[in-house]
XYZ file of C-alpha atoms in Angstrom:
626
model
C -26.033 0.164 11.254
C -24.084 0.604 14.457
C -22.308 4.056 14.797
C -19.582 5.018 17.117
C -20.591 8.227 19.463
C -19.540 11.615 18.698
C -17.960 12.106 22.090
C -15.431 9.254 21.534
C -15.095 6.539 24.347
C -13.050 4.790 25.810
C -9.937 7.763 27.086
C -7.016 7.475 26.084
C -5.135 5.793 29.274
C -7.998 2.970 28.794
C -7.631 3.022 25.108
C -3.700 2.487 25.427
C -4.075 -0.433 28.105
C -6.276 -2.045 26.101
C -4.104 -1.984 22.865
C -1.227 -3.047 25.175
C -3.186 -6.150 26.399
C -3.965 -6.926 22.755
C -0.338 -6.945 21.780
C 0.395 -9.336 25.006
C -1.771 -11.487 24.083
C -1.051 -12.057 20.584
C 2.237 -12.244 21.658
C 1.896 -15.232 23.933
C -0.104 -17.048 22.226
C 2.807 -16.309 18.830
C 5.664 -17.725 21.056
C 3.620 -20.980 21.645
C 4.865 -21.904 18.063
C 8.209 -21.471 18.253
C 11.068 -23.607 17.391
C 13.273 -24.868 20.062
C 15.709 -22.147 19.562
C 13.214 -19.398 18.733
C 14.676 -18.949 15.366
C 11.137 -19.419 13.960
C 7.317 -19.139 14.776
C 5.891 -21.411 12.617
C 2.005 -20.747 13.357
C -0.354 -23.099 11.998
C -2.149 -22.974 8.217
C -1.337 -23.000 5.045
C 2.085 -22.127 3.762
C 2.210 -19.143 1.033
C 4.098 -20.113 -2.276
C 7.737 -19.079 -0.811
C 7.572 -22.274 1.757
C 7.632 -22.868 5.706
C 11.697 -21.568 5.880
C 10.321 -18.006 4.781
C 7.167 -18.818 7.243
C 8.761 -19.240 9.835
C 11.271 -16.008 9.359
C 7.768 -13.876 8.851
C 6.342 -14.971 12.090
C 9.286 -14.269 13.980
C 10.249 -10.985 12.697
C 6.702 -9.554 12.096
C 5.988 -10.250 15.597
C 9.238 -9.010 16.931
C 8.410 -5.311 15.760
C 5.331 -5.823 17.981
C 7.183 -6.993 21.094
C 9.701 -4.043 19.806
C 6.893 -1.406 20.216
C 5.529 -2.488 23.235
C 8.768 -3.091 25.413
C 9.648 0.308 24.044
C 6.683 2.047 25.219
C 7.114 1.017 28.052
C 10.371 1.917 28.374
C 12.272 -1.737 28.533
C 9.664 -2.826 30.950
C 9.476 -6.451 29.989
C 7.729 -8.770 32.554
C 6.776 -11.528 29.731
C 10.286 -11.487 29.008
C 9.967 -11.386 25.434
C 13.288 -9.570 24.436
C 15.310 -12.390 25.883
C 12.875 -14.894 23.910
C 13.585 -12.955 20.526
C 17.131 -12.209 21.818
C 17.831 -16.090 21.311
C 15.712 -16.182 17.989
C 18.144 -13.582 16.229
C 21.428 -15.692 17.919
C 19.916 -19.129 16.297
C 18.882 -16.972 12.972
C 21.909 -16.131 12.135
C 24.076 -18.899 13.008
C 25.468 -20.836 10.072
C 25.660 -23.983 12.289
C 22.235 -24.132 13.555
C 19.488 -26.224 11.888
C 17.693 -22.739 12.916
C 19.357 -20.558 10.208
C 17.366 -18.075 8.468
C 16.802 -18.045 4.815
C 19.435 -15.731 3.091
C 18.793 -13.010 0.984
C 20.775 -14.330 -1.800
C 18.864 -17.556 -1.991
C 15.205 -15.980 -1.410
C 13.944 -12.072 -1.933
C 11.672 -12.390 0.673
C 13.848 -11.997 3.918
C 14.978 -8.345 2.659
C 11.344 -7.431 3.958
C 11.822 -9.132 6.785
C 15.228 -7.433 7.229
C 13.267 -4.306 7.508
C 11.081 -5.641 10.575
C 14.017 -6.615 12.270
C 16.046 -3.621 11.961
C 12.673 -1.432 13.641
C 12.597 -3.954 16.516
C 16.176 -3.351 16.925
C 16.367 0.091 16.599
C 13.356 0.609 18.698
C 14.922 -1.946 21.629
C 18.194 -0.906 21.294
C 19.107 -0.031 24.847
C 18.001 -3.034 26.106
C 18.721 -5.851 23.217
C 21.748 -4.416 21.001
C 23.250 -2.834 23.253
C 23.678 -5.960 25.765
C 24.017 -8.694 22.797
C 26.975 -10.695 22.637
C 29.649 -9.022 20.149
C 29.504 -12.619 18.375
C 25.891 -12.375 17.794
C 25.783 -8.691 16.788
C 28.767 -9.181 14.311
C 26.358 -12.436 12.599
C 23.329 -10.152 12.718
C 24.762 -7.702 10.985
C 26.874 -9.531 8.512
C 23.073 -11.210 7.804
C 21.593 -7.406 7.055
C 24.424 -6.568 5.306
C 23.191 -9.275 2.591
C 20.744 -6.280 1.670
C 23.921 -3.984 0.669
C 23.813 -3.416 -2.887
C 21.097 -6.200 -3.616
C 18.064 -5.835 -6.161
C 14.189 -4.783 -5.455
C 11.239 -4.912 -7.363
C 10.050 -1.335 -8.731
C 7.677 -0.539 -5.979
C 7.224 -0.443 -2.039
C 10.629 -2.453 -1.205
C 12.699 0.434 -1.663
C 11.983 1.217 1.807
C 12.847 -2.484 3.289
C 16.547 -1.688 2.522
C 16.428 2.149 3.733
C 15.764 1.029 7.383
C 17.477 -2.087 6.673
C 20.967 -0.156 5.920
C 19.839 2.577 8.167
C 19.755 0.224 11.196
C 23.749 -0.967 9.894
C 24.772 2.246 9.596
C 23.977 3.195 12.978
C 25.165 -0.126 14.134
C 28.897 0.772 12.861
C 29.084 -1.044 9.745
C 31.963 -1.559 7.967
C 30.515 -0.582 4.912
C 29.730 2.397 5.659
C 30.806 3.625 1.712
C 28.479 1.008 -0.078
C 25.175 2.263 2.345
C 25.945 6.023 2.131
C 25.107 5.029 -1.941
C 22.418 2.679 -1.717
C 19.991 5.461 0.597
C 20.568 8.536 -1.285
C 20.063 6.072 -4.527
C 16.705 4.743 -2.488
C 15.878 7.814 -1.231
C 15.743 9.335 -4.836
C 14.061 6.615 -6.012
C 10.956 7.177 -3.424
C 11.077 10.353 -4.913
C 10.223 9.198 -7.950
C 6.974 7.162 -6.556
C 5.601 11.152 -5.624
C 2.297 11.895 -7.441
C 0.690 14.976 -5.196
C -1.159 15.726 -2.122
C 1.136 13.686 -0.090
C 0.266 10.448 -1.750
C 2.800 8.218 -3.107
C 2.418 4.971 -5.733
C 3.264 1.563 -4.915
C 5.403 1.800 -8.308
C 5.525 3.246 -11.698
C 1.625 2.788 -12.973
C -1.783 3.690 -10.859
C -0.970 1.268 -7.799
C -2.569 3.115 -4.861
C -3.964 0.949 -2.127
C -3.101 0.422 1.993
C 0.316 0.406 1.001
C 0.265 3.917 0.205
C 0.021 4.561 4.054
C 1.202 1.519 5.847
C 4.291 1.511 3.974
C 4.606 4.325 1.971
C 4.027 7.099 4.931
C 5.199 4.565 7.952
C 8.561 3.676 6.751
C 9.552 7.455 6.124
C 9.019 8.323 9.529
C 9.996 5.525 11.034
C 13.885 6.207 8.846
C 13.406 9.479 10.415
C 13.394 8.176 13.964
C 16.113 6.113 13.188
C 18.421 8.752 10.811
C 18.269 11.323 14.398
C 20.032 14.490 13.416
C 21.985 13.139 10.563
C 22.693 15.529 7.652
C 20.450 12.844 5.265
C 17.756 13.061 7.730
C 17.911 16.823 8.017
C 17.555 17.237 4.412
C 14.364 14.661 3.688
C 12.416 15.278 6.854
C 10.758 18.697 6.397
C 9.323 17.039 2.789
C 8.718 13.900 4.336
C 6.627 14.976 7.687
C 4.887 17.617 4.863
C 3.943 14.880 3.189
C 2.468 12.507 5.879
C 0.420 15.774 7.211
C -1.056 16.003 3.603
C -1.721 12.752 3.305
C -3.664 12.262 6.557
C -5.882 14.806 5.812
C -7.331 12.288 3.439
C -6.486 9.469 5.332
C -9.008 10.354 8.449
C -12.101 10.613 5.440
C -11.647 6.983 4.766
C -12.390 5.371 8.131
C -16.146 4.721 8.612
C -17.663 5.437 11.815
C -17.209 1.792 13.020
C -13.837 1.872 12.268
C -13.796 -0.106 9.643
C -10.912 0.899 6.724
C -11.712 0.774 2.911
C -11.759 -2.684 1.744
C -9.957 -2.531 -1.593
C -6.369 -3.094 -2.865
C -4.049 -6.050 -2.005
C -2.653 -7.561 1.125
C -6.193 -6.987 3.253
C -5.001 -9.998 5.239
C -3.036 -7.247 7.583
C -6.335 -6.279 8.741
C -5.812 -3.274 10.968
C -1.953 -2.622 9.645
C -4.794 0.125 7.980
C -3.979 2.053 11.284
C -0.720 2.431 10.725
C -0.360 5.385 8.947
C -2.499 7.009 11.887
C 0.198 6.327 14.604
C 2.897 7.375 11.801
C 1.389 10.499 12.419
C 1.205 10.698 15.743
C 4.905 9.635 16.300
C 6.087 12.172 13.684
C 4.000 15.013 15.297
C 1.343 15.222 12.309
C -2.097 16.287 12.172
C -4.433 16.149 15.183
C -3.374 13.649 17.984
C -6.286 12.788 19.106
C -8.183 12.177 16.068
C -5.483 10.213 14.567
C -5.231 7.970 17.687
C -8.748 7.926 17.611
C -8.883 6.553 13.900
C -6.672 3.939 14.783
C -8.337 2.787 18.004
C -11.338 2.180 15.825
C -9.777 0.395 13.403
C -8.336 -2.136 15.780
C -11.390 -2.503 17.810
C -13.509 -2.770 14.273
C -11.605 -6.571 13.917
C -11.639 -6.933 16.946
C -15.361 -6.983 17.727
C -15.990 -8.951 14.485
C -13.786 -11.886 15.719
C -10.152 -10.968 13.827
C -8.457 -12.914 16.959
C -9.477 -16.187 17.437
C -10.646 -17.051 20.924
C -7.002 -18.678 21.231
C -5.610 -15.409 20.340
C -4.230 -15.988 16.707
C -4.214 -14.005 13.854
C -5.520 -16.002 10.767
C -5.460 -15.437 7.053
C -8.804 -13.608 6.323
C -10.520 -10.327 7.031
C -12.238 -11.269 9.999
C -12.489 -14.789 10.631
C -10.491 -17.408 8.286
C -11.041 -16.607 4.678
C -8.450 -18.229 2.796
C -10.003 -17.557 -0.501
C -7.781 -13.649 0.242
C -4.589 -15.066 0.760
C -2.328 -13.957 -1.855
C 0.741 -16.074 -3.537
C 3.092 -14.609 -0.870
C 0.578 -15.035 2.287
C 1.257 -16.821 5.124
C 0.104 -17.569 8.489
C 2.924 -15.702 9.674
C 2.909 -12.880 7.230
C -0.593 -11.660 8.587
C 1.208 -10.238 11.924
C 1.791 -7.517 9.793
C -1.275 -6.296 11.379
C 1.271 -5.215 14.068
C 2.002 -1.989 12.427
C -1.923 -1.534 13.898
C -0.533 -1.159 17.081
C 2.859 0.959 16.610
C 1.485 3.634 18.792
C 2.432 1.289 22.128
C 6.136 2.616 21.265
C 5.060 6.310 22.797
C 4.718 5.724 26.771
C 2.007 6.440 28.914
C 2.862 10.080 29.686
C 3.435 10.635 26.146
C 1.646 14.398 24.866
C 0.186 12.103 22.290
C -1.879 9.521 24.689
C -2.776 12.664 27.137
C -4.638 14.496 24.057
C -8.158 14.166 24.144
C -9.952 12.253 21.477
C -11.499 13.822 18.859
C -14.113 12.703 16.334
C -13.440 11.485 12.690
C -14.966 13.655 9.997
C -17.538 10.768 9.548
C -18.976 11.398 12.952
C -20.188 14.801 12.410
C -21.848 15.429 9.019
C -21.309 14.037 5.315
C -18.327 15.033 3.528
C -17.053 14.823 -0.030
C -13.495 15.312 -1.262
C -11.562 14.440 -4.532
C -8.282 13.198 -4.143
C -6.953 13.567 -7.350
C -3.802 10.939 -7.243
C -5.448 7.722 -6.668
C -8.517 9.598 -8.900
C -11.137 9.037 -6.135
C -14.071 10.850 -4.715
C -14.503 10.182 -0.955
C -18.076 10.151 0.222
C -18.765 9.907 3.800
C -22.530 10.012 5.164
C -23.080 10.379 9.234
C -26.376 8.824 8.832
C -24.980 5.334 8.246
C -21.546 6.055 8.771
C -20.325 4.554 5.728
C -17.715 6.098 3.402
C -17.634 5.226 -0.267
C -14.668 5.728 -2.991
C -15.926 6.474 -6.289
C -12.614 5.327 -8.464
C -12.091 6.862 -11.535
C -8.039 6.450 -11.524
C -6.879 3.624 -9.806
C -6.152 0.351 -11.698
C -2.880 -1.032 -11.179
C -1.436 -0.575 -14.073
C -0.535 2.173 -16.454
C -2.238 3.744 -19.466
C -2.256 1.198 -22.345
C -1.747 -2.164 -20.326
C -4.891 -3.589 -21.263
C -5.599 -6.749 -19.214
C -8.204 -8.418 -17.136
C -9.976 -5.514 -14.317
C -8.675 -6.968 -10.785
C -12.010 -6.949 -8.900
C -9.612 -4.928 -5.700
C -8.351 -2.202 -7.859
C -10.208 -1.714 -10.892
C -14.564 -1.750 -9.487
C -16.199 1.745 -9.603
C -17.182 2.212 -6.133
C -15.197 0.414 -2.878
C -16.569 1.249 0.396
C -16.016 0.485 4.380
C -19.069 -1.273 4.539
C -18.990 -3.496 1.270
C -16.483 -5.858 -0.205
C -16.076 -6.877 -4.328
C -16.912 -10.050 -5.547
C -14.254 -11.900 -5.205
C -14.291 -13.791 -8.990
C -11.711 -14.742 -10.940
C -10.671 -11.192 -12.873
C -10.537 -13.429 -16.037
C -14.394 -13.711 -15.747
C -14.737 -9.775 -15.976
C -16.717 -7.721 -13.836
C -19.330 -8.221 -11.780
C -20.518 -5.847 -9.829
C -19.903 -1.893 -9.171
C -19.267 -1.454 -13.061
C -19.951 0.512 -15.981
C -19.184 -1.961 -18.389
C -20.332 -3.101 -22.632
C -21.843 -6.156 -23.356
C -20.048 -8.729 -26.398
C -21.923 -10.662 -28.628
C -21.683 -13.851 -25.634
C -22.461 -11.372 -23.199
C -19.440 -11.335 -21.274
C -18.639 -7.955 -19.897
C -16.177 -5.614 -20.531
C -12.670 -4.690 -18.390
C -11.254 -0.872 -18.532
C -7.895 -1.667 -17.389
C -5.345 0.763 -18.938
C -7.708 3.410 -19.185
C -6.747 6.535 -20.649
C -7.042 9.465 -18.848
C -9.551 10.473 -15.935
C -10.232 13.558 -13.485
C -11.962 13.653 -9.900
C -13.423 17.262 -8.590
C -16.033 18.207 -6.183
C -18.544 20.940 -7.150
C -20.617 22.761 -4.606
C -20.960 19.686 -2.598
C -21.179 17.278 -5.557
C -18.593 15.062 -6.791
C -17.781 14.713 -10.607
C -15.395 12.328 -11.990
C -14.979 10.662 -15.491
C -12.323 8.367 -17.775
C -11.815 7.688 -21.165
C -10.053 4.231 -22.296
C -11.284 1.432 -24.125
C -13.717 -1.047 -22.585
C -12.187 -4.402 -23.854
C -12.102 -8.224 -23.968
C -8.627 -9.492 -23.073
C -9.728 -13.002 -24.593
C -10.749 -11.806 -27.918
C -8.605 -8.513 -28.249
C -11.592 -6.130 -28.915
C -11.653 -2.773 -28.337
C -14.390 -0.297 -27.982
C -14.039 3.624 -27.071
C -16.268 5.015 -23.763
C -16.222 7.495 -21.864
C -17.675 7.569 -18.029
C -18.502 9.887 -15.962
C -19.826 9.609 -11.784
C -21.875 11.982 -10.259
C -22.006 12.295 -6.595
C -23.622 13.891 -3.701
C -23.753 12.126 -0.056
C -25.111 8.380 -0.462
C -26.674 9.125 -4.477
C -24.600 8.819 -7.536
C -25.448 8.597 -11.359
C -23.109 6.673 -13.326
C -23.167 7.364 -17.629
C -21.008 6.437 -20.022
C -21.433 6.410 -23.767
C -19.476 4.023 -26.501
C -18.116 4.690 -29.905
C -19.726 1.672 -31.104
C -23.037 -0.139 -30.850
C -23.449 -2.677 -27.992
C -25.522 -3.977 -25.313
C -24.481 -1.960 -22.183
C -25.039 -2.778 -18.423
C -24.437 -0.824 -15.324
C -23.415 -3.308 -12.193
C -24.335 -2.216 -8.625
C -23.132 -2.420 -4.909
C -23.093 -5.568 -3.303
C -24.912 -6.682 -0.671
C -23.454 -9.269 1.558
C -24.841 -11.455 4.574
C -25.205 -14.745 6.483
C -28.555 -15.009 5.171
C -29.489 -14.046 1.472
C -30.767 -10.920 0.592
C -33.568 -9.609 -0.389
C -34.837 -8.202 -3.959
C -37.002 -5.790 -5.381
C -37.522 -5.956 -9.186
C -39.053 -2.887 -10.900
C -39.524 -0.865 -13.862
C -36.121 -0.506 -14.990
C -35.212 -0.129 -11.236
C -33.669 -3.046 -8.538
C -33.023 -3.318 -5.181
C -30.709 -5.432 -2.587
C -31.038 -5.569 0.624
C -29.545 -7.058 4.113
C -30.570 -6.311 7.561
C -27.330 -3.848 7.621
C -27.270 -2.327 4.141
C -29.370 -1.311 0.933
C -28.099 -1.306 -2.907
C -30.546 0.118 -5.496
C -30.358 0.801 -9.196
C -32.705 3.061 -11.214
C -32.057 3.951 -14.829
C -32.244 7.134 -16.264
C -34.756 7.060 -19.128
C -35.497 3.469 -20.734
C -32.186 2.840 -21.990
C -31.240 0.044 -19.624
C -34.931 -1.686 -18.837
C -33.931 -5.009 -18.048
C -33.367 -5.165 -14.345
C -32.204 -8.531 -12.398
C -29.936 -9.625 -9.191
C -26.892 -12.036 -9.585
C -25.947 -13.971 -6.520
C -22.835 -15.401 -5.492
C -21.792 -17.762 -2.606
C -19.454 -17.492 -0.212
C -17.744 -14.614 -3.060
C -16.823 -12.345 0.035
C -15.507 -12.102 3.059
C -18.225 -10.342 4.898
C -20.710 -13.548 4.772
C -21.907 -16.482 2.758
C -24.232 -14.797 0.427
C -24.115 -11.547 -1.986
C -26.443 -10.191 -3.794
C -25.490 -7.198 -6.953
C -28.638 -5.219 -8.620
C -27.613 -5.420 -12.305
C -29.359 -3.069 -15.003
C -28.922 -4.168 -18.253
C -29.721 -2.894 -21.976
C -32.196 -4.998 -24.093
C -30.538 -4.114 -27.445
C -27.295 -2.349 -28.922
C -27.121 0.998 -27.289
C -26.667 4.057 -30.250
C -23.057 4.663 -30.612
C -22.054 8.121 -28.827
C -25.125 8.458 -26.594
C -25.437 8.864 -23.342
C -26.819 6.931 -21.096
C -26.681 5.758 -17.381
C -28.976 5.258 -13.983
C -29.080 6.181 -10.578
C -26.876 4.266 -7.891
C -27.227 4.060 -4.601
C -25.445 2.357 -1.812
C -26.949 3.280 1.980
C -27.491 1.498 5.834
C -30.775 -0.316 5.877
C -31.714 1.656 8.785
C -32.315 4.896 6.746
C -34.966 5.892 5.316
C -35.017 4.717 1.139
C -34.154 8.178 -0.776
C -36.386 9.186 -3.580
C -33.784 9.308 -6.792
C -32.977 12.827 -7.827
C -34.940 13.802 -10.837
C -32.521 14.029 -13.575
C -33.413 14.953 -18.004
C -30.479 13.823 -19.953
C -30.636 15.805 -23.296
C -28.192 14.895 -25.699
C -25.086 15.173 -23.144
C -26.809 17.955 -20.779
C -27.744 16.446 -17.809
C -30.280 18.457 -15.538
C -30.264 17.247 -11.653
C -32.307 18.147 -9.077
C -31.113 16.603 -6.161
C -33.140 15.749 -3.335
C -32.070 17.976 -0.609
C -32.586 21.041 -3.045
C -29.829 21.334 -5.002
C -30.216 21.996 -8.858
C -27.077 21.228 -10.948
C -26.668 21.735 -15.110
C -23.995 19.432 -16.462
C -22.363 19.395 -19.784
C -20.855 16.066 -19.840
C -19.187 16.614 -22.853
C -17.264 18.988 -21.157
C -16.311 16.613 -18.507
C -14.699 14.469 -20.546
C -13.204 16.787 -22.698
């Protein structure tokens, strides 16, 4: 497993040219496809579900943020002449007699988050775009943005795309100056609502917490800042907001593994190393540690980067690292994945910027293992410095609400997620299948816990203990059946038990293993083990309840490599209703040495653990659940 030094390389001056020569290049290679009047850059691939018109908006403005950022740090230095080029693009967008014309807002929803995109790169270039733009072309690009005014959002994460949207108009002089003064405090009370604690936010009413959490979530608040200045609005939100984002990064820097590579769950993973945004959010807002955050995001980029993200041509494609397509999403499109320029926001602070002088500091991962619970997503972070991988034990995020029982989506609703693994990417309708606690019908097919009840995430003298209650179910056949889970954690080990309310065949699903070649197996005693030349996933169960060991195998299921492996444990009859039972889980680099299980006695529901590095723990875990 390759690990990233403690003394963090390169400096920052060589860290910041490098990210700058990223951004040019992508850049280039971006303008290459577009139209004649540079309205559009239509890149090449598969159009998502809202058409090539929308395409071609996406490429343009998600690109022009980047050009935005990088002209502005370095302060309207321009030699690629890219302003001018995008300069044109917004005069041909927003001319009602060009065959250029963007989509409007009233025909499509999807060009109010584009709206948002352009209104940063304007805001950002301002001096050297707005302010020297024809008063013709100004007055169509606003009356364009002002097709946001008063206009409808879905319930989540859009609420910001017409803050900055408005924000940018109101600066700008609008005329309706009235009608946006109401729509921000409106949107501004609405993010309010989206709150939970700690500084984290949901993408919406339920248990949606995911990248956007940070990328949008924490990124658009300060960027509204930068753009509200000294405004009475801005005066009154920015103490809570920049509170917020300071919070929130203290979790933030416990989920990048030591080769940079972000937690591979939720939707939208197309953006790649957008994950870094919420890093430079807090480094242009003045947040936590400089150095560590630009450090965090440096890692991030360079993470895609050395696993071939950018095509040799310089493109960004839809996939993780290379072309997946199997990820894109109804709404993704090759244009839509320059989102991933939010990865690179920090170019907007020049050189001689206090924030690229700090010196680099380590991630938490670099130093020693480290557990937290972050109680509103309901996840216990695991980080271990002798592979470098962090895991997320999920107990509380399934994106939905209490009650909505449907199909487990393998992104959101798995046990573990990690930096170093990736779910199986099946159909949710064919139920989970791997990194699950899940009951067995009388076909086999496994349970979903979707719409779980209730959970809670807390870390004990270095262990972590989390647990729900919900009903394990079968969306096809409408049955129900009561369980309650609970995870046990301490560095790399876990123990996973659950019990049911009625009798059925139970089965406890493991970490995947993926690889170019296939991985291997070790069948035991009620025990199994996976293994690649980078990582090892093992499975040993606690007592005889689940003897029946065996490894599934899927091709070409994630984006990490053609062929995954996932230890399975599995019960050989109907488990006794309101037991307990469970095994040990482990997930762990290949590299280190195989850990001996903890010895654990489960006794009705007191569970006695003596964990390998000397640690004995008594657990009631009725109380747990309680």
């Amino acid at each position: 497993m390759p690990t990233v030094p403690t003394d963090p390389t390169p400096d920052a001056a060589t860290g910041r040219e490098e990210l700058r020569d990223l951004a040019r290049r992508l850049l280039r290679r971006a303008l290459d496809f577009g139209s004649p009047g540079h309205a559009r850059i239509d890149l090449p691939g598969t159009d998502s579900a809202y058409g090539s018109d929308v395409g071609g908006l996406e490429g343009f403005a998600r690109t022009f943020v980047l050009a935005a950022a990088l002209v502005a740090g370095d302060r309207g230095h321009d030699p690629d002449g890219f302003l001018a080029w995008y300069g044109e693009g917004l005069a041909a967008g927003t001319d009602p007699a060009s065959d250029e014309r963007w989509v409007s807002m009233r025909d499509h929803s999807q060009p109010k988050v584009e709206a948002a995109s352009l209104a940063v790169g304007l805001h950002l270039t301002r001096p050297w775009l707005w302010d020297r733009m024809d008063d013709a072309v100004r007055g169509r690009v606003m009356a364009y943005l002002e097709e946001w005014i008063g206009s409808e959002y879905p319930p989540c994460n859009w609420v910001w795309f017409r803050i900055l949207t408005e924000q940018f108009l109101l600066n700008a002089g609008s005329a309706r100056a009235a009608e946006i003064e109401r729509d921000l405090d409106l949107d501004l009370d609405y993010v309010e609502s989206l709150y939970r604690a700690d500084g984290w936010y949901s993408d919406g009413a339920g248990r949606h917490f995911d990248h956007y959490a940070g990328w949008v979530m924490q990124v658009y608040p300060t960027l509204w800042l930068l753009m509200a200045g000294d405004s009475p609005r801005a005066a009154r939100w920015a103490p809570l907001f920049r509170e917020r984002l300071s919070r929130y990064l203290e979790d933030a820097v416990h989920l990048v593994g030591a080769d940079g590579a972000p937690l591979f769950q939720g939707r939208s993973l197309i953006y790649r190393f957008a994950a870094a945004a919420p890093l430079w959010a807090g480094v242009l807002a003045g947040c936590g540690e400089a150095g560590q955050l630009r450090e965090g995001a440096r890692r991030i980029v360079a993470h895609f980067l050395d696993h071939g993200a950018v095509t040799d041509d310089d493109r960004l494609t839809l996939g993780w690292f290379g072309p997946w397509p199997a990820m894109a999403q109804h709404y993704s499109g090759p244009g839509s994945v320059y989102w991933a320029s939010k990865g690179l926001l920090g170019l907007a602070l020049p050189e001689d910027s206090p924030a690229w002088q700090a010196p680099a500091v380590a991630l938490p991962i670099d130093g020693a293992d480290s557990i937290r619970a972050i109680e509103s997503p309901g996840w216990i972070v695991s980080g271990t410095a002798r592979d470098g991988i962090v895991r997320v034990f999920n107990l509380g995020t399934d994106h939905a609400a209490a009650g909505e029982f449907r199909s487990d989506d393998p992104l959101y609703a798995r046990v573990g997620y990690s930096t170093a693994t990736a779910p199986v990417l099946a159909p949710p309708d064919a139920g989970p299948v791997d990194n699950a606690i899940v009951l067995l019908d009388e076909n086999g097919l496994p349970s979903h816990r979707t719409g779980f009840e209730d959970f809670r995430v807390a870390v004990d003298d270095g262990t972590g203990i989390g647990a729900w209650t919900g009903e394990a179910h079968w969306p096809a056949s409408g049955e129900r059946v009561s369980i309650d889970a609970v995870v046990i954690v301490r560095g790399s080990q876990e123990l996973r038990l659950v019990r049911a309310a009625a009798p059925r065949r139970a089965a406890i699903l493991g970490w995947p293993v993926t690889a170019d070649a296939p991985p291997s197996e070790l069948l035991g005693d009620g025990s199994v083990a996976v293994a690649s030349l980078r990582l090892r996933s093992t499975l040993a169960s606690l007592g005889d309840a689940l003897a029946n060991a065996r490894v599934s195998r899927y091709a070409d299921a994630t984006p990490l490599g053609s062929c995954t492996a996932v230890p399975e444990l599995l019960s050989d009859g109907e488990l006794t209703p309101g037991r307990w039972w469970g095994a040990h889980v482990e997930l762990a680099g290949a590299d280190v040495a195989p850990s001996v299980p903890p010895h654990a006695e489960l006794s009705g529901s007191r569970l006695r653990i003596g964990w390998r590095d000397g640690v004995d723990q008594e657990i009631d875990l009725d109380e747990i659940v309680a």
